[in-house]
Amino acid sequence: MEQPVFVPYHNRHDPGCSPEQAARAFGEVLAKRRSVRQFSDRPVSRETIQWLVRAACSAPSGANKQPWRFVCVSDPVLKAQIRLGAEAEETEFYRSRAGGGWLRDLAPLGTDENKEYLEIAPWLIVVFKLNQSDEGGKVYYAEESVGIATGMLLAAAQHAGLATLTHTPSPMRFLGEILGRPAHERPWMLIPVGFPSADCKVPEHALQRRPLAHSLIFDPEPPS
Ligand code: IYR
């Protein structure tokens, strides 16, 4: 059994202000995030994308197995293929797979099968979940790990002033095929990254957030 080795934790991030001030400032940045479907073609550097993925890869993961791959696409030919694949699945989704209830829930967002933004956004980050390690070993809590890493990627993009969309065309198999990924990598999410277009609009519905009390409970009374 490999013996654990401990090293001092000497580079803790110091915000230089109180936790209240730092938490508030970051919370206010994140609260301005919106899912964007109208992107500008303004370029975003490869270096920026690398830093976003670095932020994602700093996430905790089950037994530190890091069961993720972030495939970053800027090539117009690949983006066109991805748009074609996504629109084919989404056409089926809106025509029949979704069903009435789901379509009613989506109505306030104004989405449809047209995914022009997949060709306009300068980058598409395709997140893959590894269901085993590259060496064939086990991974743990992969769903949670990839979810946390992706959340951190979204936060990092927001912090950088960039817009994102968590797009989940379903099924997503076509992404693995177009990008030539091996079978142990399962496409998990498709995230366009870029700047919003000058005339970008977001649905009013998306601005509504439930009151904090819906989501936050302090010290619940133990059941008597
Ligand atoms: N994947 C489809 C439908 C869709 C589903 C949910 I749940 C959303 O929150 C938004 C859209 C699409 O991208 O249009």
Coordinates of N, CA and C and ligand atoms in Angstrom, one line a residue:
M1 N 0.8 -1.2 0.0 CA 0.0 0.0 0.0 C 0.9 1.3 0.0
E2 N 0.5 2.2 -0.9 CA 1.3 3.4 -0.9 C 1.1 4.2 0.3
Q3 N 2.2 4.7 1.0 CA 2.1 5.5 2.2 C 1.8 6.9 1.9
P4 N 0.9 7.6 2.6 CA 0.7 9.0 2.4 C 1.9 9.8 2.7
V5 N 2.1 10.9 2.0 CA 3.1 11.8 2.3 C 2.5 13.2 2.4
F6 N 2.7 13.9 3.5 CA 2.1 15.2 3.8 C 3.2 16.3 3.6
V7 N 2.7 17.4 3.0 CA 3.6 18.6 2.8 C 2.9 19.8 3.4
P8 N 3.6 20.8 3.9 CA 2.9 22.0 4.5 C 2.1 22.7 3.4
Y9 N 1.0 23.2 3.9 CA 0.1 24.0 3.0 C 0.4 25.4 3.2
H10 N 1.4 25.9 2.4 CA 1.9 27.2 2.6 C 1.4 28.3 1.7
N11 N 0.7 27.9 0.7 CA 0.3 28.9 -0.3 C -1.3 29.1 -0.3
R12 N -1.9 29.1 0.9 CA -3.3 29.4 1.0 C -3.6 30.7 0.4
H13 N -4.7 30.8 -0.4 CA -5.1 32.1 -1.0 C -5.6 33.0 0.2
D14 N -5.0 34.2 0.2 CA -5.4 35.3 1.2 C -6.1 36.4 0.4
P15 N -7.4 36.6 0.6 CA -8.1 37.6 -0.2 C -7.7 39.0 0.2
G16 N -7.0 39.2 1.3 CA -6.6 40.5 1.7 C -7.7 41.4 2.2
C17 N -8.8 40.7 2.5 CA -9.9 41.4 3.1 C -10.6 40.3 4.0
S18 N -11.7 40.7 4.6 CA -12.4 39.7 5.5 C -13.1 38.7 4.6
P19 N -13.3 37.5 5.1 CA -14.1 36.5 4.4 C -15.5 37.0 4.0
E20 N -16.1 37.8 4.8 CA -17.4 38.4 4.4 C -17.3 39.2 3.1
Q21 N -16.3 40.1 3.1 CA -16.1 41.0 2.0 C -15.7 40.2 0.7
A22 N -14.8 39.2 0.9 CA -14.4 38.4 -0.3 C -15.5 37.6 -0.8
A23 N -16.3 37.0 0.1 CA -17.4 36.1 -0.3 C -18.5 36.9 -1.0
R24 N -18.7 38.1 -0.5 CA -19.7 39.0 -1.1 C -19.3 39.4 -2.5
A25 N -18.0 39.8 -2.6 CA -17.5 40.3 -3.9 C -17.6 39.2 -5.0
F26 N -17.2 38.0 -4.6 CA -17.2 36.9 -5.6 C -18.7 36.5 -5.9
G27 N -19.5 36.5 -4.8 CA -20.9 36.1 -5.0 C -21.6 37.1 -6.0
E28 N -21.2 38.4 -5.9 CA -21.8 39.4 -6.8 C -21.3 39.2 -8.2
V29 N -20.1 38.8 -8.4 CA -19.6 38.5 -9.7 C -20.4 37.3 -10.3
L30 N -20.6 36.3 -9.5 CA -21.3 35.1 -10.0 C -22.7 35.3 -10.3
A31 N -23.3 36.2 -9.5 CA -24.8 36.5 -9.6 C -25.1 37.2 -10.9
K32 N -24.1 37.7 -11.6 CA -24.3 38.4 -12.9 C -24.2 37.4 -14.0
R33 N -23.9 36.2 -13.8 CA -23.8 35.2 -14.9 C -25.1 34.9 -15.4
R34 N -25.2 34.8 -16.8 CA -26.4 34.3 -17.4 C -26.0 33.3 -18.5
S35 N -26.9 32.4 -18.7 CA -26.8 31.5 -19.9 C -27.0 32.3 -21.1
V36 N -26.0 32.3 -22.0 CA -26.1 33.2 -23.2 C -26.2 32.3 -24.5
R37 N -27.1 32.7 -25.4 CA -27.3 32.0 -26.6 C -27.0 32.9 -27.8
Q38 N -26.6 34.1 -27.6 CA -26.2 35.0 -28.7 C -24.8 35.5 -28.5
F39 N -23.9 34.9 -29.2 CA -22.5 35.1 -29.0 C -21.9 36.1 -30.1
S40 N -20.9 36.8 -29.7 CA -20.1 37.6 -30.7 C -19.0 36.6 -31.2
D41 N -18.5 36.9 -32.4 CA -17.4 36.1 -32.9 C -16.0 36.7 -32.5
R42 N -16.1 37.6 -31.6 CA -14.8 38.2 -31.0 C -14.0 37.1 -30.4
P43 N -12.7 37.1 -30.9 CA -11.8 35.9 -30.4 C -11.5 36.0 -28.9
V44 N -11.3 34.8 -28.4 CA -10.8 34.6 -27.0 C -9.5 33.8 -27.2
S45 N -8.5 34.2 -26.5 CA -7.2 33.6 -26.7 C -7.1 32.2 -26.2
R46 N -6.2 31.4 -26.8 CA -6.0 30.0 -26.3 C -5.5 30.0 -24.9
E47 N -4.7 31.1 -24.5 CA -4.2 31.2 -23.2 C -5.3 31.3 -22.2
T48 N -6.3 32.1 -22.5 CA -7.5 32.3 -21.7 C -8.2 30.9 -21.4
I49 N -8.4 30.2 -22.5 CA -9.0 28.9 -22.4 C -8.2 27.9 -21.5
Q50 N -6.9 28.0 -21.7 CA -6.0 27.2 -20.9 C -6.2 27.5 -19.4
W51 N -6.3 28.8 -19.1 CA -6.5 29.1 -17.6 C -7.9 28.7 -17.1
L52 N -8.9 28.8 -18.0 CA -10.2 28.3 -17.5 C -10.2 26.8 -17.3
V53 N -9.5 26.1 -18.1 CA -9.4 24.6 -17.9 C -8.5 24.3 -16.7
R54 N -7.5 25.1 -16.5 CA -6.7 24.9 -15.3 C -7.5 25.1 -14.1
A55 N -8.4 26.1 -14.1 CA -9.3 26.4 -12.9 C -10.2 25.1 -12.7
A56 N -10.7 24.6 -13.8 CA -11.6 23.4 -13.7 C -10.9 22.3 -13.1
C57 N -9.6 22.1 -13.6 CA -8.9 20.9 -13.2 C -8.3 21.0 -11.8
S58 N -8.5 22.1 -11.2 CA -8.1 22.3 -9.8 C -9.2 21.7 -8.8
A59 N -10.3 21.3 -9.4 CA -11.4 20.8 -8.6 C -11.1 19.5 -7.8
P60 N -11.7 19.4 -6.7 CA -11.6 18.1 -6.0 C -12.2 17.0 -6.8
S61 N -11.7 15.8 -6.7 CA -12.4 14.6 -7.4 C -12.2 13.4 -6.6
G62 N -13.0 12.4 -6.8 CA -13.0 11.2 -6.0 C -11.6 10.5 -6.1
A63 N -11.0 10.3 -4.9 CA -9.6 9.7 -4.9 C -8.6 10.4 -5.8
N64 N -8.9 11.7 -6.1 CA -8.1 12.5 -6.9 C -7.8 11.9 -8.3
K65 N -8.8 11.2 -8.8 CA -8.7 10.5 -10.1 C -8.8 11.5 -11.3
Q66 N -9.4 12.7 -11.1 CA -9.6 13.7 -12.1 C -10.2 13.1 -13.4
P67 N -11.4 12.6 -13.2 CA -12.0 11.8 -14.3 C -12.7 12.6 -15.4
W68 N -11.9 13.5 -16.0 CA -12.5 14.5 -16.9 C -11.6 14.7 -18.1
R69 N -12.1 15.2 -19.2 CA -11.3 15.7 -20.3 C -12.0 16.9 -20.8
F70 N -11.3 18.0 -21.1 CA -11.9 19.2 -21.6 C -11.4 19.4 -23.1
V71 N -12.2 19.1 -24.0 CA -11.7 19.2 -25.4 C -12.2 20.5 -26.0
C72 N -11.2 21.3 -26.3 CA -11.5 22.7 -26.7 C -11.4 22.9 -28.2
V73 N -12.5 23.4 -28.8 CA -12.6 23.4 -30.2 C -12.8 24.9 -30.7
S74 N -11.9 25.3 -31.6 CA -12.0 26.6 -32.2 C -12.1 26.4 -33.8
D75 N -11.7 25.3 -34.3 CA -11.7 25.0 -35.7 C -13.1 25.1 -36.3
P76 N -13.3 26.0 -37.3 CA -14.6 26.2 -37.9 C -15.2 25.0 -38.5
V77 N -14.4 24.1 -39.0 CA -14.9 22.9 -39.6 C -15.5 22.0 -38.5
L78 N -14.7 21.8 -37.4 CA -15.3 21.0 -36.3 C -16.5 21.6 -35.7
K79 N -16.5 22.9 -35.6 CA -17.7 23.6 -35.0 C -18.9 23.4 -35.9
A80 N -18.7 23.5 -37.2 CA -19.8 23.2 -38.1 C -20.4 21.8 -38.0
Q81 N -19.5 20.9 -37.8 CA -19.9 19.5 -37.7 C -20.7 19.3 -36.4
I82 N -20.2 19.9 -35.3 CA -20.8 19.8 -34.0 C -22.2 20.5 -34.1
R83 N -22.3 21.6 -34.7 CA -23.6 22.2 -34.9 C -24.6 21.3 -35.6
L84 N -24.1 20.7 -36.7 CA -24.9 19.8 -37.5 C -25.5 18.7 -36.6
G85 N -24.5 18.0 -35.9 CA -24.9 16.9 -35.0 C -25.9 17.3 -33.9
A86 N -25.6 18.5 -33.3 CA -26.5 19.0 -32.2 C -27.9 19.3 -32.8
E87 N -27.9 20.0 -33.9 CA -29.2 20.4 -34.4 C -30.0 19.1 -34.9
A88 N -29.3 18.1 -35.3 CA -30.1 16.9 -35.7 C -30.8 16.3 -34.4
E89 N -30.0 16.2 -33.3 CA -30.6 15.7 -32.1 C -31.7 16.6 -31.5
E90 N -31.4 17.9 -31.6 CA -32.3 18.8 -31.0 C -33.6 18.9 -31.8
T91 N -33.5 18.7 -33.1 CA -34.7 18.7 -33.9 C -35.7 17.6 -33.4
E92 N -35.1 16.4 -33.2 CA -35.9 15.3 -32.7 C -36.4 15.6 -31.3
F93 N -35.6 16.2 -30.5 CA -36.0 16.6 -29.1 C -37.2 17.5 -29.2
Y94 N -37.2 18.6 -29.9 CA -38.3 19.5 -29.9 C -39.5 18.9 -30.6
R95 N -39.2 18.0 -31.6 CA -40.4 17.5 -32.4 C -41.1 16.4 -31.6
S96 N -40.3 15.6 -30.9 CA -41.0 14.5 -30.2 C -40.5 14.0 -28.9
R97 N -39.1 14.1 -28.7 CA -38.6 13.5 -27.5 C -39.0 14.2 -26.2
A98 N -39.1 15.5 -26.3 CA -39.3 16.3 -25.1 C -40.7 16.1 -24.5
G99 N -41.7 16.0 -25.3 CA -43.0 15.9 -24.8 C -43.6 17.2 -24.2
G100 N -44.9 17.2 -24.0 CA -45.6 18.5 -23.7 C -45.1 19.2 -22.4
G101 N -44.9 18.4 -21.3 CA -44.5 19.0 -20.1 C -43.2 19.7 -20.2
W102 N -42.3 19.0 -20.7 CA -40.9 19.6 -20.9 C -40.9 20.8 -21.7
L103 N -41.7 20.8 -22.9 CA -41.7 21.9 -23.8 C -42.4 23.1 -23.1
R104 N -43.4 22.8 -22.2 CA -44.0 23.9 -21.5 C -43.0 24.6 -20.5
D105 N -42.2 23.7 -19.9 CA -41.2 24.3 -18.9 C -40.1 25.1 -19.7
L106 N -39.8 24.7 -20.9 CA -38.8 25.4 -21.7 C -39.3 26.7 -22.4
A107 N -40.7 26.8 -22.5 CA -41.2 27.9 -23.3 C -40.7 29.2 -22.9
P108 N -40.6 29.5 -21.6 CA -40.1 30.9 -21.2 C -38.7 31.2 -21.6
L109 N -37.9 30.1 -21.9 CA -36.5 30.4 -22.3 C -36.4 30.7 -23.8
G110 N -37.5 30.3 -24.6 CA -37.5 30.7 -26.0 C -36.4 29.9 -26.8
T111 N -36.1 28.7 -26.4 CA -35.1 27.9 -27.1 C -35.8 27.1 -28.2
D112 N -35.0 26.7 -29.2 CA -35.5 25.8 -30.2 C -34.3 25.0 -30.8
E113 N -34.5 24.3 -31.9 CA -33.5 23.4 -32.4 C -32.3 24.2 -33.2
N114 N -32.5 25.5 -33.4 CA -31.5 26.2 -34.1 C -30.3 26.6 -33.2
K115 N -29.1 26.1 -33.5 CA -28.0 26.3 -32.6 C -26.9 27.0 -33.3
E116 N -27.2 28.1 -33.9 CA -26.3 28.9 -34.7 C -25.1 29.3 -33.8
Y117 N -25.3 29.5 -32.5 CA -24.2 29.9 -31.7 C -23.0 28.9 -31.6
L118 N -23.3 27.7 -32.0 CA -22.2 26.7 -32.0 C -21.2 27.0 -33.0
E119 N -21.5 27.8 -34.0 CA -20.5 28.2 -35.0 C -20.0 29.6 -34.8
I120 N -20.7 30.4 -34.0 CA -20.3 31.8 -33.8 C -19.4 31.9 -32.6
A121 N -19.7 31.3 -31.5 CA -18.8 31.4 -30.3 C -17.4 31.0 -30.7
P122 N -16.4 31.7 -30.2 CA -15.0 31.3 -30.7 C -14.5 30.0 -30.2
W123 N -15.1 29.5 -29.0 CA -14.7 28.2 -28.5 C -15.9 27.4 -28.1
L124 N -15.8 26.1 -28.3 CA -16.7 25.2 -27.7 C -15.8 24.3 -26.8
I125 N -16.2 24.2 -25.6 CA -15.5 23.3 -24.7 C -16.4 22.1 -24.5
V126 N -15.9 21.0 -24.9 CA -16.7 19.8 -24.8 C -16.1 19.0 -23.6
V127 N -17.0 18.8 -22.6 CA -16.6 18.2 -21.3 C -16.9 16.7 -21.5
F128 N -15.9 15.9 -21.2 CA -16.1 14.4 -21.2 C -15.9 13.9 -19.8
K129 N -16.7 12.9 -19.4 CA -16.5 12.2 -18.1 C -15.8 10.9 -18.4
L130 N -14.8 10.6 -17.7 CA -14.1 9.4 -17.9 C -14.8 8.3 -17.0
N131 N -15.2 7.2 -17.6 CA -15.8 6.2 -16.7 C -14.8 5.1 -16.3
Q132 N -13.5 5.3 -16.7 CA -12.4 4.6 -16.1 C -11.2 5.5 -16.4
S133 N -10.1 5.2 -15.7 CA -8.9 6.1 -15.9 C -8.3 5.7 -17.3
D134 N -7.4 6.5 -17.8 CA -6.8 6.2 -19.1 C -6.1 4.8 -19.1
E135 N -5.7 4.5 -17.8 CA -4.9 3.2 -17.7 C -5.9 2.0 -17.4
G136 N -7.2 2.3 -17.4 CA -8.1 1.2 -17.1 C -8.5 1.1 -15.7
G137 N -8.0 1.9 -14.8 CA -8.3 1.8 -13.4 C -9.7 2.4 -13.0
K138 N -10.1 2.2 -11.8 CA -11.4 2.7 -11.4 C -11.4 4.2 -11.1
V139 N -12.5 4.9 -11.3 CA -12.7 6.3 -10.9 C -13.9 6.3 -9.9
Y140 N -14.0 7.3 -9.1 CA -15.0 7.4 -8.0 C -15.7 8.7 -8.1
Y141 N -17.0 8.6 -7.8 CA -17.8 9.9 -7.8 C -17.6 10.7 -9.1
A142 N -17.5 10.0 -10.2 CA -17.1 10.8 -11.5 C -18.2 11.9 -11.8
E143 N -19.4 11.5 -11.6 CA -20.5 12.5 -11.9 C -20.3 13.8 -11.1
E144 N -20.1 13.6 -9.8 CA -19.9 14.7 -8.9 C -18.6 15.5 -9.3
S145 N -17.6 14.7 -9.5 CA -16.3 15.4 -9.8 C -16.3 16.2 -11.1
V146 N -17.0 15.7 -12.1 CA -17.1 16.4 -13.4 C -18.0 17.6 -13.2
G147 N -19.0 17.5 -12.4 CA -20.0 18.6 -12.1 C -19.3 19.7 -11.4
I148 N -18.5 19.4 -10.4 CA -17.7 20.4 -9.7 C -16.7 21.1 -10.6
A149 N -16.0 20.3 -11.3 CA -15.0 20.9 -12.2 C -15.6 21.8 -13.3
T150 N -16.8 21.4 -13.8 CA -17.4 22.2 -14.8 C -18.0 23.5 -14.1
G151 N -18.5 23.4 -12.9 CA -19.0 24.6 -12.2 C -17.8 25.6 -12.0
M152 N -16.7 25.0 -11.7 CA -15.5 25.9 -11.5 C -15.1 26.6 -12.8
L153 N -15.2 25.8 -13.9 CA -14.9 26.4 -15.2 C -15.9 27.5 -15.6
L154 N -17.2 27.3 -15.3 CA -18.2 28.4 -15.5 C -17.9 29.6 -14.7
A155 N -17.5 29.4 -13.4 CA -17.2 30.5 -12.5 C -15.9 31.2 -13.0
A156 N -14.9 30.5 -13.5 CA -13.7 31.1 -14.0 C -14.0 32.0 -15.2
A157 N -14.9 31.5 -16.1 CA -15.2 32.2 -17.3 C -16.0 33.5 -16.9
Q158 N -16.9 33.4 -16.0 CA -17.6 34.5 -15.5 C -16.7 35.6 -14.9
H159 N -15.7 35.1 -14.1 CA -14.7 36.0 -13.5 C -13.9 36.7 -14.6
A160 N -13.7 36.0 -15.7 CA -12.9 36.6 -16.8 C -13.7 37.5 -17.7
G161 N -15.0 37.7 -17.4 CA -15.9 38.5 -18.2 C -16.4 37.8 -19.5
L162 N -16.3 36.5 -19.5 CA -16.8 35.7 -20.6 C -18.2 35.1 -20.4
A163 N -18.9 34.9 -21.5 CA -20.2 34.3 -21.4 C -20.1 32.8 -21.7
T164 N -21.0 32.0 -21.1 CA -21.0 30.6 -21.4 C -22.4 30.1 -21.5
L165 N -22.6 28.9 -22.0 CA -23.9 28.2 -22.0 C -23.6 26.8 -21.7
T166 N -24.4 26.2 -20.8 CA -24.3 24.8 -20.5 C -25.3 24.1 -21.4
H167 N -24.8 23.6 -22.5 CA -25.7 23.1 -23.6 C -25.6 21.5 -23.5
T168 N -26.7 20.9 -23.5 CA -26.7 19.4 -23.3 C -27.6 18.8 -24.4
P169 N -27.1 18.8 -25.7 CA -27.9 18.1 -26.7 C -28.0 16.7 -26.3
S170 N -29.1 16.1 -26.6 CA -29.2 14.7 -26.1 C -29.8 13.8 -27.1
P171 N -29.3 12.6 -27.4 CA -28.0 12.1 -26.8 C -26.8 12.8 -27.4
M172 N -25.7 12.7 -26.7 CA -24.5 13.5 -27.1 C -23.4 12.6 -27.8
R173 N -23.7 11.4 -28.1 CA -22.7 10.5 -28.6 C -22.0 11.1 -29.8
F174 N -22.7 11.9 -30.6 CA -22.0 12.4 -31.8 C -20.8 13.2 -31.5
L175 N -20.7 13.8 -30.3 CA -19.5 14.6 -29.9 C -18.3 13.7 -29.8
G176 N -18.4 12.5 -29.2 CA -17.3 11.6 -29.1 C -16.8 11.2 -30.5
E177 N -17.8 11.0 -31.4 CA -17.5 10.5 -32.7 C -16.8 11.6 -33.5
I178 N -17.3 12.8 -33.5 CA -16.7 13.9 -34.3 C -15.3 14.2 -33.7
L179 N -15.1 14.1 -32.4 CA -13.8 14.5 -31.8 C -12.9 13.4 -31.7
G180 N -13.3 12.2 -32.1 CA -12.5 11.0 -32.1 C -12.0 10.6 -30.7
R181 N -12.9 10.7 -29.7 CA -12.6 10.3 -28.4 C -12.8 8.8 -28.1
P182 N -11.9 8.3 -27.2 CA -12.0 6.8 -27.0 C -13.3 6.5 -26.2
A183 N -13.6 5.2 -26.1 CA -14.9 4.7 -25.6 C -15.1 5.0 -24.1
H184 N -14.0 5.1 -23.3 CA -14.1 5.4 -21.9 C -14.4 6.8 -21.6
E185 N -14.4 7.7 -22.6 CA -14.8 9.1 -22.4 C -16.2 9.3 -22.8
R186 N -17.1 9.7 -21.9 CA -18.5 10.0 -22.3 C -18.7 11.4 -22.4
P187 N -19.3 11.9 -23.5 CA -19.6 13.3 -23.6 C -20.6 13.7 -22.5
W188 N -20.3 14.8 -21.9 CA -21.1 15.2 -20.7 C -21.7 16.5 -20.8
M189 N -21.1 17.5 -21.4 CA -21.6 18.8 -21.6 C -20.9 19.6 -22.7
L190 N -21.6 20.4 -23.4 CA -21.0 21.2 -24.5 C -21.2 22.7 -24.1
I191 N -20.0 23.3 -23.9 CA -20.0 24.7 -23.4 C -19.4 25.7 -24.3
P192 N -20.3 26.4 -25.1 CA -19.8 27.5 -25.9 C -19.2 28.6 -24.9
V193 N -18.1 29.2 -25.3 CA -17.4 30.2 -24.5 C -17.1 31.4 -25.4
G194 N -17.4 32.6 -25.0 CA -17.0 33.8 -25.8 C -17.6 35.0 -25.1
F195 N -17.7 36.1 -26.0 CA -18.4 37.3 -25.5 C -19.8 37.3 -26.0
P196 N -20.7 37.9 -25.2 CA -22.1 38.0 -25.7 C -22.1 38.9 -26.9
S197 N -23.0 38.8 -27.9 CA -23.1 39.7 -29.0 C -23.6 41.0 -28.5
A198 N -23.3 42.1 -29.3 CA -23.7 43.4 -28.8 C -25.2 43.5 -28.6
D199 N -26.0 42.7 -29.3 CA -27.5 42.8 -29.2 C -28.0 41.6 -28.4
C200 N -27.1 41.0 -27.6 CA -27.5 39.8 -26.9 C -28.7 40.1 -25.9
K201 N -29.6 39.2 -25.9 CA -30.7 39.3 -24.9 C -30.8 38.0 -24.2
V202 N -31.2 38.0 -22.9 CA -31.5 36.8 -22.2 C -32.9 36.8 -21.7
P203 N -33.5 35.6 -21.6 CA -34.9 35.6 -21.2 C -35.2 36.2 -19.8
E204 N -36.2 37.0 -19.7 CA -36.5 37.6 -18.4 C -36.7 36.5 -17.4
H205 N -37.2 35.4 -17.8 CA -37.5 34.3 -16.8 C -36.2 33.9 -16.1
A206 N -35.0 34.0 -16.9 CA -33.8 33.5 -16.3 C -33.2 34.5 -15.2
L207 N -33.8 35.7 -15.2 CA -33.4 36.6 -14.1 C -34.0 36.3 -12.8
Q208 N -35.0 35.6 -12.8 CA -35.7 35.3 -11.6 C -35.0 34.3 -10.8
R209 N -34.6 34.6 -9.6 CA -34.0 33.7 -8.6 C -34.9 33.5 -7.4
R210 N -35.0 32.3 -7.0 CA -35.8 32.0 -5.8 C -35.2 32.8 -4.6
P211 N -36.0 33.2 -3.6 CA -35.5 33.8 -2.4 C -34.4 32.9 -1.8
L212 N -33.4 33.4 -1.1 CA -32.4 32.6 -0.5 C -32.9 31.5 0.4
A213 N -34.0 31.9 1.1 CA -34.6 31.0 2.1 C -35.1 29.7 1.4
H214 N -35.3 29.7 0.1 CA -35.7 28.5 -0.6 C -34.5 27.5 -0.6
S215 N -33.3 28.0 -0.7 CA -32.2 27.2 -1.0 C -31.3 27.0 0.3
L216 N -31.4 27.9 1.2 CA -30.5 27.9 2.4 C -31.2 27.7 3.7
I217 N -30.8 26.7 4.4 CA -31.4 26.5 5.8 C -30.2 26.5 6.8
F218 N -30.3 27.3 7.8 CA -29.3 27.2 8.9 C -29.8 26.4 10.0
D219 N -29.0 25.6 10.6 CA -29.3 24.9 11.8 C -30.7 24.4 12.0
P220 N -31.2 23.5 11.2 CA -32.6 23.1 11.3 C -32.9 22.5 12.7
E221 N -34.1 22.7 13.2 CA -34.5 22.1 14.5 C -34.4 20.6 14.3
P222 N -33.8 19.9 15.2 CA -33.9 18.5 15.1 C -35.3 18.0 15.3
P223 N -35.8 17.0 14.6 CA -37.1 16.5 14.7 C -37.3 16.0 16.2
S224 N -38.5 16.3 16.7 CA -38.7 15.9 18.1 C -39.5 14.6 18.2
Ligands
IYR1 N1 -31.1 20.7 -25.0 C1 -32.2 21.5 -25.5 C2 -33.3 21.7 -24.6 C3 -33.1 22.4 -23.3 C4 -33.3 21.7 -22.1 C5 -33.1 22.3 -20.9 I1 -33.6 21.2 -19.2 C6 -32.8 23.6 -20.8 O1 -32.6 24.2 -19.6 C7 -32.6 24.4 -22.0 C8 -32.7 23.7 -23.2 C9 -31.6 22.9 -26.0 O2 -30.5 23.2 -25.8 O3 -32.3 23.6 -26.7

